[in-house]
Every structure is written in C-alpha cells, then in structure tokens.
mmCIF file of C-alpha atoms in Angstrom:
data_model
loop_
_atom_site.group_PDB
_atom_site.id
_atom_site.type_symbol
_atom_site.label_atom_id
_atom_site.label_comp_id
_atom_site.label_asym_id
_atom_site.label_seq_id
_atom_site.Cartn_x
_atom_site.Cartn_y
_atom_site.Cartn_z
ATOM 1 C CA UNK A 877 -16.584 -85.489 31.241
ATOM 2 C CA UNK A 878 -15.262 -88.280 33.449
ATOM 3 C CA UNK A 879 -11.627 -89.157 34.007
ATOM 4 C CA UNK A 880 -10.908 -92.588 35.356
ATOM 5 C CA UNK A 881 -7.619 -93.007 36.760
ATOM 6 C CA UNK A 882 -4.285 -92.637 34.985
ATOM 7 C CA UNK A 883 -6.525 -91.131 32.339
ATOM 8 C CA UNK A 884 -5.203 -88.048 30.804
ATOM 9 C CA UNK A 885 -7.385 -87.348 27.740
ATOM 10 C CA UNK A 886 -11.125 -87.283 27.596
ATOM 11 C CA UNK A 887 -13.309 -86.580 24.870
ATOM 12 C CA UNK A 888 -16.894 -86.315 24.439
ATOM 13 C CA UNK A 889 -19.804 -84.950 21.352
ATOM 14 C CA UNK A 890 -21.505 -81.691 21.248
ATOM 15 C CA UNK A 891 -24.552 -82.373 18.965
ATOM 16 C CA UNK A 892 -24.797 -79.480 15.969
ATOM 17 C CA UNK A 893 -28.488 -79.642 14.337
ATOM 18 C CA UNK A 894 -28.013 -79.670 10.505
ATOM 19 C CA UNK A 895 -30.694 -76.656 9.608
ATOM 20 C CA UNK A 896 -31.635 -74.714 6.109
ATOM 21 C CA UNK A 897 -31.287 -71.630 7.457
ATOM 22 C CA UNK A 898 -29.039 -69.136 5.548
ATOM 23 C CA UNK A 899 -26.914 -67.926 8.777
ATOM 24 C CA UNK A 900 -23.402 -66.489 9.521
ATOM 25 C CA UNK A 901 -20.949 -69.326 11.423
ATOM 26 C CA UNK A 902 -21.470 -69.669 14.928
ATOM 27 C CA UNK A 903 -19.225 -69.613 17.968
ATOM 28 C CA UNK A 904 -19.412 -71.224 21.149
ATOM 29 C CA UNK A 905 -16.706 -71.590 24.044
ATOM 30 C CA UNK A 906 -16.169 -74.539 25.886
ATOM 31 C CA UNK A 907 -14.603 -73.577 29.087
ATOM 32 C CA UNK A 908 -13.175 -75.856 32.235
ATOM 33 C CA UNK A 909 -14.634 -74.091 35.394
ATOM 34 C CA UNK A 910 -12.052 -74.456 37.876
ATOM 35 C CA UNK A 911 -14.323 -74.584 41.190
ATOM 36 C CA UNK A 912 -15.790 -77.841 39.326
ATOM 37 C CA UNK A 913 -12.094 -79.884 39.564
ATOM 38 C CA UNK A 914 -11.634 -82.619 42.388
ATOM 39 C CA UNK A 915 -9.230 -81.428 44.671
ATOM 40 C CA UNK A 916 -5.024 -81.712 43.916
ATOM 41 C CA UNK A 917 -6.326 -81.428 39.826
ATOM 42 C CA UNK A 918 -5.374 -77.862 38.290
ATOM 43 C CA UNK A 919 -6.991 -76.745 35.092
ATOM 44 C CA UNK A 920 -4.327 -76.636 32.299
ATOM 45 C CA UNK A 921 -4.101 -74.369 29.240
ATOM 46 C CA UNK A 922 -5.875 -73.399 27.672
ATOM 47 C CA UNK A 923 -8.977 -73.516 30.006
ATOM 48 C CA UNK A 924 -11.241 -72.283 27.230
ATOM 49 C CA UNK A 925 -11.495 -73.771 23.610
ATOM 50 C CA UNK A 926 -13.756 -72.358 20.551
ATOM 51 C CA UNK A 927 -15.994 -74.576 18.462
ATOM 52 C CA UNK A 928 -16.869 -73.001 14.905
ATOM 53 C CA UNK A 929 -19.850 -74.149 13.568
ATOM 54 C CA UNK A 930 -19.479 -73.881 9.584
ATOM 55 C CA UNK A 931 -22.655 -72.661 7.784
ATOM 56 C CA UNK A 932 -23.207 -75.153 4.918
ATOM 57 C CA UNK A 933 -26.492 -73.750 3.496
ATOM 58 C CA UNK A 934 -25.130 -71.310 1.193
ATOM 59 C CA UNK A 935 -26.815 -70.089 -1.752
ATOM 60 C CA UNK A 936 -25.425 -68.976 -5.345
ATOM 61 C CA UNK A 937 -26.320 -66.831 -7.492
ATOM 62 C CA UNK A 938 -25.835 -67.120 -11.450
ATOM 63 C CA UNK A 939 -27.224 -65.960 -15.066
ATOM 64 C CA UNK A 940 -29.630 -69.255 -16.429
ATOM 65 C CA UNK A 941 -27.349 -68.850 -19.954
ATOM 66 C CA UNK A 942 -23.616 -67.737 -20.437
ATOM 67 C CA UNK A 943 -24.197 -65.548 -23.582
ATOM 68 C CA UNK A 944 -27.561 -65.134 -25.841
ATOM 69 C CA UNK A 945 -27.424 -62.878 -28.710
ATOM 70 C CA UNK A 946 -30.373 -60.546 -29.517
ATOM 71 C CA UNK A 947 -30.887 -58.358 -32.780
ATOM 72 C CA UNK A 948 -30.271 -54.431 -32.473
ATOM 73 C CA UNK A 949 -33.572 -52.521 -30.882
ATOM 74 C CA UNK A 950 -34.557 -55.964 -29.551
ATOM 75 C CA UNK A 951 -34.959 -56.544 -25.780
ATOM 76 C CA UNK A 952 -32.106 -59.259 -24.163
ATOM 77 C CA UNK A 953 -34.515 -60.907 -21.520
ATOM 78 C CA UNK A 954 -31.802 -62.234 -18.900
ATOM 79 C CA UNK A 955 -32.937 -64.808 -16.156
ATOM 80 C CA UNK A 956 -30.931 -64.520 -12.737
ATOM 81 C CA UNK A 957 -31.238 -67.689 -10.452
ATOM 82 C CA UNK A 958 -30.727 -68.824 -6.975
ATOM 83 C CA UNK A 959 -29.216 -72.537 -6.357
ATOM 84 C CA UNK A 960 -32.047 -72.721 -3.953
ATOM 85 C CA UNK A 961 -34.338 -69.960 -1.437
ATOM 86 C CA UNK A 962 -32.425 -67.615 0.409
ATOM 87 C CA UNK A 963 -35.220 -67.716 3.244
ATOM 88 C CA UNK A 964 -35.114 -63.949 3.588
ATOM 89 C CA UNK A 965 -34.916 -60.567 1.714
ATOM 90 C CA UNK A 966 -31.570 -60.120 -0.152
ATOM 91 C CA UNK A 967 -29.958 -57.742 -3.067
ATOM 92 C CA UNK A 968 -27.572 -58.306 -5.716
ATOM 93 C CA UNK A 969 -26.149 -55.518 -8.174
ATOM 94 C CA UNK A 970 -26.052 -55.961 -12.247
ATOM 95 C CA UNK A 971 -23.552 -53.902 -13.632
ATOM 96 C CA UNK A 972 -22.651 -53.829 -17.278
ATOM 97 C CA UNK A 973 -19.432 -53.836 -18.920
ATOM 98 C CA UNK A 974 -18.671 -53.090 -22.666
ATOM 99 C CA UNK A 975 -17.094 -55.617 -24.769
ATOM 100 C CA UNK A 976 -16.848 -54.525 -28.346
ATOM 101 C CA UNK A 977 -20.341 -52.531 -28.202
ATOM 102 C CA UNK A 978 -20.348 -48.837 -26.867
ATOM 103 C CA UNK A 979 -22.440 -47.753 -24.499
ATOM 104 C CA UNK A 980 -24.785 -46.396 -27.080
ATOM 105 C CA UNK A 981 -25.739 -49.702 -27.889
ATOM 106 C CA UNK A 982 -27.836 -51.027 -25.106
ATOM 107 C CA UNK A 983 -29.248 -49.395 -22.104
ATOM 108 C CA UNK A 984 -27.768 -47.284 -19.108
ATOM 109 C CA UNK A 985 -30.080 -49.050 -17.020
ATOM 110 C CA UNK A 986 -28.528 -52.322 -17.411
ATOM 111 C CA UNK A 987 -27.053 -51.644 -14.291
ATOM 112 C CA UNK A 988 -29.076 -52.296 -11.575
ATOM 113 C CA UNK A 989 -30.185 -53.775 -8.110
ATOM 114 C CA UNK A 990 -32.396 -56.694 -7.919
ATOM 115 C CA UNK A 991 -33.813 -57.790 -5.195
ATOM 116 C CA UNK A 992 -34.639 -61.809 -3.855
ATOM 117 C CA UNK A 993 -37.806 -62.330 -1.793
ATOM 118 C CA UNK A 994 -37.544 -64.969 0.823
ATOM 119 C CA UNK A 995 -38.637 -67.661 -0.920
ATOM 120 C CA UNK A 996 -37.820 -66.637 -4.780
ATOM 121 C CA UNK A 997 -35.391 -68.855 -6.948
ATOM 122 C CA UNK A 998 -35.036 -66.607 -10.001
ATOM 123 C CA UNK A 999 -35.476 -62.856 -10.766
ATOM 124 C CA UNK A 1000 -35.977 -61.523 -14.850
ATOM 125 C CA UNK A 1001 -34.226 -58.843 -15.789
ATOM 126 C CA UNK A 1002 -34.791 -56.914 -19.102
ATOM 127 C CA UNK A 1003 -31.678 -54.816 -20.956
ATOM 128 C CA UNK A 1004 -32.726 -53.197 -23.841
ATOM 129 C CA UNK A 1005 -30.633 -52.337 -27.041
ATOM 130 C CA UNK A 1006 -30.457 -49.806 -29.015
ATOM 131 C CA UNK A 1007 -31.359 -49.817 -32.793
ATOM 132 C CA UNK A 1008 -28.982 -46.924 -35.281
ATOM 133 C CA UNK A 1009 -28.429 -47.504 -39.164
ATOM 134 C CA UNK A 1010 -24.701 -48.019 -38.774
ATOM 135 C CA UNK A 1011 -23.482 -51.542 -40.254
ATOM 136 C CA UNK A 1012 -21.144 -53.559 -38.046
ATOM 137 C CA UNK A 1013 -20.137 -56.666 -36.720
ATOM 138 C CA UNK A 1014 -21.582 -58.649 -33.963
ATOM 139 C CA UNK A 1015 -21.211 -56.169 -30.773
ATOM 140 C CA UNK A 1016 -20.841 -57.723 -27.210
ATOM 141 C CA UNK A 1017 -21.124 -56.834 -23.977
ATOM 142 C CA UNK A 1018 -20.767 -58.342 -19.934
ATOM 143 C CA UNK A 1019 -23.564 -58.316 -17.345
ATOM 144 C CA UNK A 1020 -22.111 -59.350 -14.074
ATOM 145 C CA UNK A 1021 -23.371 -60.214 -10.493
ATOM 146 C CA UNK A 1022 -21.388 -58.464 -7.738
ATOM 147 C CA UNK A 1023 -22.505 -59.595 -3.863
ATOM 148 C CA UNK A 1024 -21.488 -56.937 -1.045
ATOM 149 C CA UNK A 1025 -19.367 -58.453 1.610
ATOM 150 C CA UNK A 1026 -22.657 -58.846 4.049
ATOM 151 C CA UNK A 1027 -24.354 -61.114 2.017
ATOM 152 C CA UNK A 1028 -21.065 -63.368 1.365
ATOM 153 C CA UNK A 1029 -20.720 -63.352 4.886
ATOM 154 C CA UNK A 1030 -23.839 -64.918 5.333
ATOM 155 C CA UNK A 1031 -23.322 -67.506 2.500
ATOM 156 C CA UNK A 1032 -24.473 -65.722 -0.544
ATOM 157 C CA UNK A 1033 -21.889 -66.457 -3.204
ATOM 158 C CA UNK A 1034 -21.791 -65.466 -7.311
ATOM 159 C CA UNK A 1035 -21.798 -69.006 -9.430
ATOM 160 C CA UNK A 1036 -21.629 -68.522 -13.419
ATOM 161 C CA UNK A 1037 -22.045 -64.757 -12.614
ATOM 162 C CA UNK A 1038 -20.642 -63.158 -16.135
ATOM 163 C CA UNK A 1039 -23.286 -63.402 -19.248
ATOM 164 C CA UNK A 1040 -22.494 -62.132 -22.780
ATOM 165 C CA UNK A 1041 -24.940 -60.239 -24.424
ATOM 166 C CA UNK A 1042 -24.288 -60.101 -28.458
ATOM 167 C CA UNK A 1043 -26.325 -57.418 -30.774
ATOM 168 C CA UNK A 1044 -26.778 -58.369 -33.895
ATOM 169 C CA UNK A 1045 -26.598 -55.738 -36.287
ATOM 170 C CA UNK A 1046 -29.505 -55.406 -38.910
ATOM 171 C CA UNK A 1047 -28.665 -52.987 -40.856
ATOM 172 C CA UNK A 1048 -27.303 -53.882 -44.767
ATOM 173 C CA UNK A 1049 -25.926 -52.128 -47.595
ATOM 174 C CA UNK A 1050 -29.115 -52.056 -49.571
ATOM 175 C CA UNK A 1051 -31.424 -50.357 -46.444
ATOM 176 C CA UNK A 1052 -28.699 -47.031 -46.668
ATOM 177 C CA UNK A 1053 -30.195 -46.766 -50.532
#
C-alpha cells in the first residue's frame, strides 16, 4: 500500500477464489509491521484487522414431499435430498414424532441415521407401518431431519425438514363379522 502525500487513507483488494468446497469460514489477519513504516510514521490502532471469508456453498437437506399417506401394513418409502453434493462423508438423524398415531402404528426404527456419500444427492429411507383390525381415522405422524452443530458449522442446514406420514386405516365394519 502506497501513501502519497497528505494522504491519510489507503485501500487496496485481497482476491478471495469463489470455490465448491463445503468448508467452515476462514480467517486471515492483516497486520501493519511496524519495522516496514518510513521513518517519523507510527502505526495507529488497531495495527491488526480480521478478514472473514463467508462460506457460501452450503448445502440443505429436505424430505422430496411434505406429507404422503400410505395404507396400514404398507411401507411409507420417504426420499431425503441434498440441494446439491456435500463433497464428503456426512450424517443426518431421522427421528419420528407421533401425531395422532401411537407408536404401535409404524416402526421403532423410523428413527435413524443416514448417512451422505461424497457425491450423493438423495438417500431412501423406508418406515414401515403396522397393520391391527382396529377401525379409525386417518393416523399421522412427523419424520424430521435434525443436523448436529458440526455439520451446520460447516454449512449443512435442514430445508423442508418435517414430512407427514398418514396411515390409512383398512379395516371396516363388515371385515370384524
């Protein structure tokens, strides 16, 4: 940086590369050495400033659908997907929540851990329910995505990350005679 004279203010560019590359922010310090001044000039405060360099490759995560609906004993096949490739290995948990159906009603294993690959978009989960000869109403339930801290921190964010699963019942009055 060059200061002609009665020049108080200088500014100049630090190139940033634009990458793809699914990464934390980055720091860097720009600091005034003082042995590098032309004698009678004293470095002012602060003699050190911080540059944050704002990841803006972040990928969500989200359910394909908002809510499907699936007949009792039938399988709810539930598609998770990625706004683009992560570029490495990363985990997000399923865990279910009843609605108006009891746990009974569909799987314990709905909850889960999936796993992306580096270069995967979408991931298809399976939640099974669970058939009985009890008439009822249309019973719901929530599958949602929950991110640990790490991965947010790296730009891994939940998008559309509640689905509804319905069971429909099939059971009538004239199958209990």
């Amino acid at each position: 940086v060059v200061f002609h004279p009665s020049q108080t203010r200088a500014t100049f560019d630090v190139p940033i590369t634009n990458d793809d590359v699914l990464e934390s922010n980055e720091l860097f310090d720009l600091i005034i050495v003082p042995g590098s001044l032309p004698n009678r000039v004293t470095r002012g405060t602060p003699g050190r400033s911080r540059v944050t360099i704002v990841d803006d490759d972040n990928v969500y995560v989200s359910f394909a659908k908002n809510s499907i609906n699936v007949r009792e004993g039938i399988n709810a096949d539930v598609e998770v997907t990625l706004s683009r490739a992560a570029g490495a290995n990363f985990s997000v948990t399923i865990v279910a929540h009843s609605v108006t159906a009891s746990y009974f009603d569909y799987c314990s294993y709905a909850w889960r851990v999936i796993t992306f690959g580096p270069n995967d978009t979408s991931q298809n989960i399976t939640v099974c329910t669970s058939d009985d000869d009890i008439i009822e109403s249309l019973e719901t339930f929530v599958l949602n995505i929950e991110i640990s801290d790490y991965y947010r921190g790296i730009g891994i964010f939940p998008r559309d990350a509640n689905i509804t699963i319905g069971i429909i019942d099939d059971d009538s009055m004239n199958s209990l005679n």
